[in-house]
CSV table of C-alpha atoms in Angstrom, one decimal:
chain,number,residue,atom,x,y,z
A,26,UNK,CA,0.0,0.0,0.0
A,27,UNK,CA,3.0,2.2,1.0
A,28,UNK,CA,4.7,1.5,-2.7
A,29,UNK,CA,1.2,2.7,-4.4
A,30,UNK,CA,0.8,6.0,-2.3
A,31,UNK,CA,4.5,7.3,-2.6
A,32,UNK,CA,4.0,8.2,-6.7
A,33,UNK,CA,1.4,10.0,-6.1
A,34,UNK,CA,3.0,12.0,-3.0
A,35,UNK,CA,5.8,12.6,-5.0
A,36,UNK,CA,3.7,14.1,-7.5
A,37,UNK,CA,1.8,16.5,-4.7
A,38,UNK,CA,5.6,17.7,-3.5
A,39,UNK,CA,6.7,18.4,-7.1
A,40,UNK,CA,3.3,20.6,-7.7
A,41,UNK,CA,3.7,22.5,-4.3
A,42,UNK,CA,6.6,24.5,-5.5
A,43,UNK,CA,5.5,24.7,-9.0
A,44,UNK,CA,2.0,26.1,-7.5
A,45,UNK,CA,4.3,28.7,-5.5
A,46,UNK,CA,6.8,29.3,-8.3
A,47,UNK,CA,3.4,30.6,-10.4
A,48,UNK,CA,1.6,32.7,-7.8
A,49,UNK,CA,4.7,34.0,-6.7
A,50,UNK,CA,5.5,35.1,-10.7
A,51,UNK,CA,1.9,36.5,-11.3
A,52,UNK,CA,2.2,38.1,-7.9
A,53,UNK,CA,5.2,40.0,-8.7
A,54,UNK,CA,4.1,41.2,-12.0
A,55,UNK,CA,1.0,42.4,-10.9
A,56,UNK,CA,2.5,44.3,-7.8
A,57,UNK,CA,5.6,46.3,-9.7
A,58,UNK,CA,2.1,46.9,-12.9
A,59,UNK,CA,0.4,49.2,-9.7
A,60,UNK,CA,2.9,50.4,-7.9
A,61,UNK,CA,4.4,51.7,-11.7
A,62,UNK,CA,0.6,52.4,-11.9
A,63,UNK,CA,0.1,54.2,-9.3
A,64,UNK,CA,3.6,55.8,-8.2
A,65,UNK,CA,3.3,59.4,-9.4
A,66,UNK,CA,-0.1,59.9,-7.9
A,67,UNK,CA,1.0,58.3,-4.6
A,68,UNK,CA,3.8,60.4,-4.3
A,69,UNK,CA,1.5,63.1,-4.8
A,70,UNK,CA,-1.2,62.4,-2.1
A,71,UNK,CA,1.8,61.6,0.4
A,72,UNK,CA,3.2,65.1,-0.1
A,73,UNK,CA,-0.5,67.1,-0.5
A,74,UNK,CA,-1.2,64.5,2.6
A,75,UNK,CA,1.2,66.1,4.6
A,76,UNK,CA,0.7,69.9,3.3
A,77,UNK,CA,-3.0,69.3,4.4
A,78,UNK,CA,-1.7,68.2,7.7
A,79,UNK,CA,0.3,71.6,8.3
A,80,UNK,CA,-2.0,74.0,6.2
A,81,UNK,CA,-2.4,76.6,9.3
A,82,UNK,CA,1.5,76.7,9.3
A,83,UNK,CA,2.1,77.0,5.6
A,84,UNK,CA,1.0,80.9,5.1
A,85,UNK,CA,-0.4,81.6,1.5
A,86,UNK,CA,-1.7,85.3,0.5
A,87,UNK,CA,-4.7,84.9,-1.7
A,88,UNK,CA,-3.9,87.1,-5.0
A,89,UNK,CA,-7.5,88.7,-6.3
A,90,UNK,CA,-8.4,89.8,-9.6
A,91,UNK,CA,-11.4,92.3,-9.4
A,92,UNK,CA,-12.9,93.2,-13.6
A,93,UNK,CA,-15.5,95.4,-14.5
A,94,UNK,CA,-16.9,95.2,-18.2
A,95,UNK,CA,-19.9,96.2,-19.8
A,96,UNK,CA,-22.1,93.2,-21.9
A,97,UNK,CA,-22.5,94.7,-25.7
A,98,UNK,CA,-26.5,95.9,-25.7
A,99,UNK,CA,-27.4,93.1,-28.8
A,100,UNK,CA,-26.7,90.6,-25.7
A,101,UNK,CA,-27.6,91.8,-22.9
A,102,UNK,CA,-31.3,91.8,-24.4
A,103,UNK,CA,-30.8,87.7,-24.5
A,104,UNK,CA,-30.7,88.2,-20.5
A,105,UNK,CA,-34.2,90.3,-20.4
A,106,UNK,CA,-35.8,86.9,-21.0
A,107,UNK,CA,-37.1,85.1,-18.2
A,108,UNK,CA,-35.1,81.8,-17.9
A,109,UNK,CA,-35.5,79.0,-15.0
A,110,UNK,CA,-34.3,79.3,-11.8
A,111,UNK,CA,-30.8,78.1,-12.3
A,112,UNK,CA,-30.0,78.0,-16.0
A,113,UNK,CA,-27.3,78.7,-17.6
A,114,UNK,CA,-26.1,81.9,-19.1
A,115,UNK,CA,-27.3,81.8,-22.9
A,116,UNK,CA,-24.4,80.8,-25.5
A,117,UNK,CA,-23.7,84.1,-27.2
A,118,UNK,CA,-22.9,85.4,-23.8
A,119,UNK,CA,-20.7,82.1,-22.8
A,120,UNK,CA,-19.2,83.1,-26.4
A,121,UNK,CA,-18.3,86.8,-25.2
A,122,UNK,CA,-17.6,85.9,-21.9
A,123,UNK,CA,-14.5,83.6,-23.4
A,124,UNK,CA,-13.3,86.0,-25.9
A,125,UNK,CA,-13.8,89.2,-24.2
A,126,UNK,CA,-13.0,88.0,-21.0
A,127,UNK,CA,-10.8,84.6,-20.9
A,128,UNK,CA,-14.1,83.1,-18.5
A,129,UNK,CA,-15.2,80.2,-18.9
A,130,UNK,CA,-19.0,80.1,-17.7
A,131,UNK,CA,-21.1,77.7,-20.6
A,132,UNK,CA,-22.6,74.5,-18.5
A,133,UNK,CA,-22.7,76.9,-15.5
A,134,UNK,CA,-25.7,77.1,-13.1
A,135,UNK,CA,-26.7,81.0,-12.9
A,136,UNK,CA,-28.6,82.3,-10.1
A,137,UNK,CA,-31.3,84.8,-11.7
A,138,UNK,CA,-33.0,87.4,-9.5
A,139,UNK,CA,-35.0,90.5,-11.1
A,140,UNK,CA,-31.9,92.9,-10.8
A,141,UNK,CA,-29.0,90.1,-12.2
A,142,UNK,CA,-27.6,86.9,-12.7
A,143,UNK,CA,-24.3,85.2,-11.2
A,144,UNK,CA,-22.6,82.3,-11.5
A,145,UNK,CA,-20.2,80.8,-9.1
A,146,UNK,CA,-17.2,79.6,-10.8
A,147,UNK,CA,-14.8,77.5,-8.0
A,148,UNK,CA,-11.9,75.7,-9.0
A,149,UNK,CA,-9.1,74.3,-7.3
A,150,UNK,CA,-6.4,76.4,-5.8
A,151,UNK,CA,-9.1,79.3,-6.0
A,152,UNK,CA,-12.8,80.7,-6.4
A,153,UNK,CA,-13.9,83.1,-8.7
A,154,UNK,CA,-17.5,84.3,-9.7
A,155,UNK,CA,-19.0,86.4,-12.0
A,156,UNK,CA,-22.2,88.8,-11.7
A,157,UNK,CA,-24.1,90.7,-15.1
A,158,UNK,CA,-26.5,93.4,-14.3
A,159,UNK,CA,-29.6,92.5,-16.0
A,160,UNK,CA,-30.8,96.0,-17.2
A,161,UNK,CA,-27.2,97.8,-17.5
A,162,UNK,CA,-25.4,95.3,-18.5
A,163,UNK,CA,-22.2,96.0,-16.3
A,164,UNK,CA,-20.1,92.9,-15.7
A,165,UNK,CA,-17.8,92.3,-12.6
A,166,UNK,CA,-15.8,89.2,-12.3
A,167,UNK,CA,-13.8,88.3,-9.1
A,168,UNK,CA,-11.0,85.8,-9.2
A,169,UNK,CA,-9.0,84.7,-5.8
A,170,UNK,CA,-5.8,82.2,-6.7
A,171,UNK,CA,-4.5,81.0,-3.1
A,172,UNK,CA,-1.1,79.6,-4.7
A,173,UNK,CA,0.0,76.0,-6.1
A,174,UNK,CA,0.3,74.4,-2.5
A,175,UNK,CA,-3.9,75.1,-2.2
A,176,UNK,CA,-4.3,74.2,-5.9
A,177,UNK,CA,-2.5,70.7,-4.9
A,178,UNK,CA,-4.3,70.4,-1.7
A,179,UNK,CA,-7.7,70.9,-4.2
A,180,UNK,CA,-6.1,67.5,-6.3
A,181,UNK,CA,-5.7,65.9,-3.0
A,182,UNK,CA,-9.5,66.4,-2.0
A,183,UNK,CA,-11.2,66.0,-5.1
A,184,UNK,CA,-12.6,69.7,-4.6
A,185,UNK,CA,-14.1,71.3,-8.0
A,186,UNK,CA,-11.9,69.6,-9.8
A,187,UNK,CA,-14.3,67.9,-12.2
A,188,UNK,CA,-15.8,64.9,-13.2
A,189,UNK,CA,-12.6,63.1,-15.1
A,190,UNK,CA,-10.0,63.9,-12.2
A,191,UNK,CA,-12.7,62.3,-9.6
A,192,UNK,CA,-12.6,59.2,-11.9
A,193,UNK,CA,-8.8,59.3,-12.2
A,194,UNK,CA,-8.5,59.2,-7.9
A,195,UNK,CA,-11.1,56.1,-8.1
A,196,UNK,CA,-8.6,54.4,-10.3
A,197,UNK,CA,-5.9,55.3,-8.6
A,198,UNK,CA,-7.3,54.0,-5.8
A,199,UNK,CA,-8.2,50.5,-7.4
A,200,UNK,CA,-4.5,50.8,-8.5
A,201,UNK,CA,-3.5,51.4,-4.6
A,202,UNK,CA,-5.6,48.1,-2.9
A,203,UNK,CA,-4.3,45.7,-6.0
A,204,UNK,CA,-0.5,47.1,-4.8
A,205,UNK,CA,-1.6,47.0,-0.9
A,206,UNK,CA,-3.4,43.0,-1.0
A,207,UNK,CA,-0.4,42.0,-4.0
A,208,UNK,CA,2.6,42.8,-1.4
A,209,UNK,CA,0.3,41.5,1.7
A,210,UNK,CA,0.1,38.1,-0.1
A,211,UNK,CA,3.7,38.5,-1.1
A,212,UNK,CA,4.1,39.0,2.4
A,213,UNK,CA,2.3,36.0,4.0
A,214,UNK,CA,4.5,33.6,0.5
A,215,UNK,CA,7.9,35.1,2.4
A,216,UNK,CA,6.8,35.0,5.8
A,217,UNK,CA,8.5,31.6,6.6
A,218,UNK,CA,11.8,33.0,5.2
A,219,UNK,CA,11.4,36.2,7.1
A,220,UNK,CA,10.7,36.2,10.3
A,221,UNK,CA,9.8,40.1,11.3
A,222,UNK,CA,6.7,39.6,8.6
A,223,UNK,CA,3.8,39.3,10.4
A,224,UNK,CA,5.3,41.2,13.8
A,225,UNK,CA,5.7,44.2,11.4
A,226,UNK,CA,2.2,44.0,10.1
A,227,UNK,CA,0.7,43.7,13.3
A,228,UNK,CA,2.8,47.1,14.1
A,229,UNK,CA,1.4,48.6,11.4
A,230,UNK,CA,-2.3,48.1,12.3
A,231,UNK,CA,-1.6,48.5,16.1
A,232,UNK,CA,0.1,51.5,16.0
A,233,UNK,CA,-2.3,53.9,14.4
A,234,UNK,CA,-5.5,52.5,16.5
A,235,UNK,CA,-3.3,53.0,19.8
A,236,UNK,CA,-2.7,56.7,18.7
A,237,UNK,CA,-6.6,56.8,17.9
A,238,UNK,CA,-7.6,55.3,21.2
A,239,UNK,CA,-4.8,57.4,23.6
A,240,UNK,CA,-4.9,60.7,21.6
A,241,UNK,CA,-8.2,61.1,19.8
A,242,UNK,CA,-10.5,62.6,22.3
């Protein structure tokens, strides 16, 4: 009986390390795929991560542009029209707006009242807004730029920064767990080889929950 069972244990050694061999390969290529991935983007969240951190120490003097224009009379009659609560400016005016101006407004929310219409423009790093007297015409557009480290912070949050860059940081992310559960499974294929492994992992989950439990209050 012995005679008949040693092939086929022979067979279940050889596959062991052919099975590791393979997860350990596909492992590997997958973990250096997102950390390429994903290594500009990290390195920017760990820096804006730790600007955010110290943003009452890091002093930034807003620079504001304040412009006053008049709208040309053959559009300002396009505004005389009584429009929905929140609709945007009409598309001649975007048109001007852009030439005349350099602001972008089309796709815009405005807020109409009897007297005028603004829109709120925020972007990252800033705000800006822009208000058109109704019957006169007159135009004043107010810009506020708060410096690169705010416009990076802005990256970091997500805040008006659009629809494609709030897609890009759920990628990224996706790109961030495949690296994080690739090099925990790479991890837990070393551990017998390395013996801090799983002490160091415990360190790093320990740690921050005893510095939320001590010093969060």
């Amino acid at each position: 009986m012995g005679d008949e069972h040693a092939p086929h244990a022979a067979a279940r050694r050889e596959a062991d390390p052919n099975r590791r061999a393979y997860w350990l390969k596909t492992l590997h290529r997958w973990h250096w795929i997102s950390a390429a991935l994903s290594l500009v983007a990290l390195l920017l969240f760990s820096v804006t991560g730790i600007t955010l951190n110290h943003a009452a120490q890091i002093e930034s003097e807003p620079h504001v542009v304040n412009v006053k224009e008049t709208l040309p009379a053959s559009l300002l009659r396009s505004l005389k029209k009584e429009p929905a609560a929140d609709a945007p400016l009409p598309g001649a005016v975007n048109d001007w707006l852009a030439d005349a101006l350099d602001v972008r407004t089309a796709g815009r929310k405005g807020e109409w009242s009897d007297s005028d219409v603004y829109v709120s423009l925020p972007r990252p790093g800033g705000d800006a807004w822009i208000s058109i007297d109704r019957e006169s015409g007159a135009i004043e557009y107010e810009r506020t730029d708060r410096g690169w480290i705010a416009w990076l912070n802005d990256l970091h949050k997500g805040r008006n920064t659009g629809a494609a860059w709030r897609w890009f940081i759920d990628l990224f992310a996706v790109a961030c767990l495949l690296f994080a559960f690739t090099g925990l499974w790479l991890l837990q294929l070393h551990a017998r080889q390395r013996g801090k492994t799983w002490p160091l992992v415990v360190a790093g989950l320990t740690i921050p929950l005893l510095v939320i439990l001590l010093f969060m209050h």
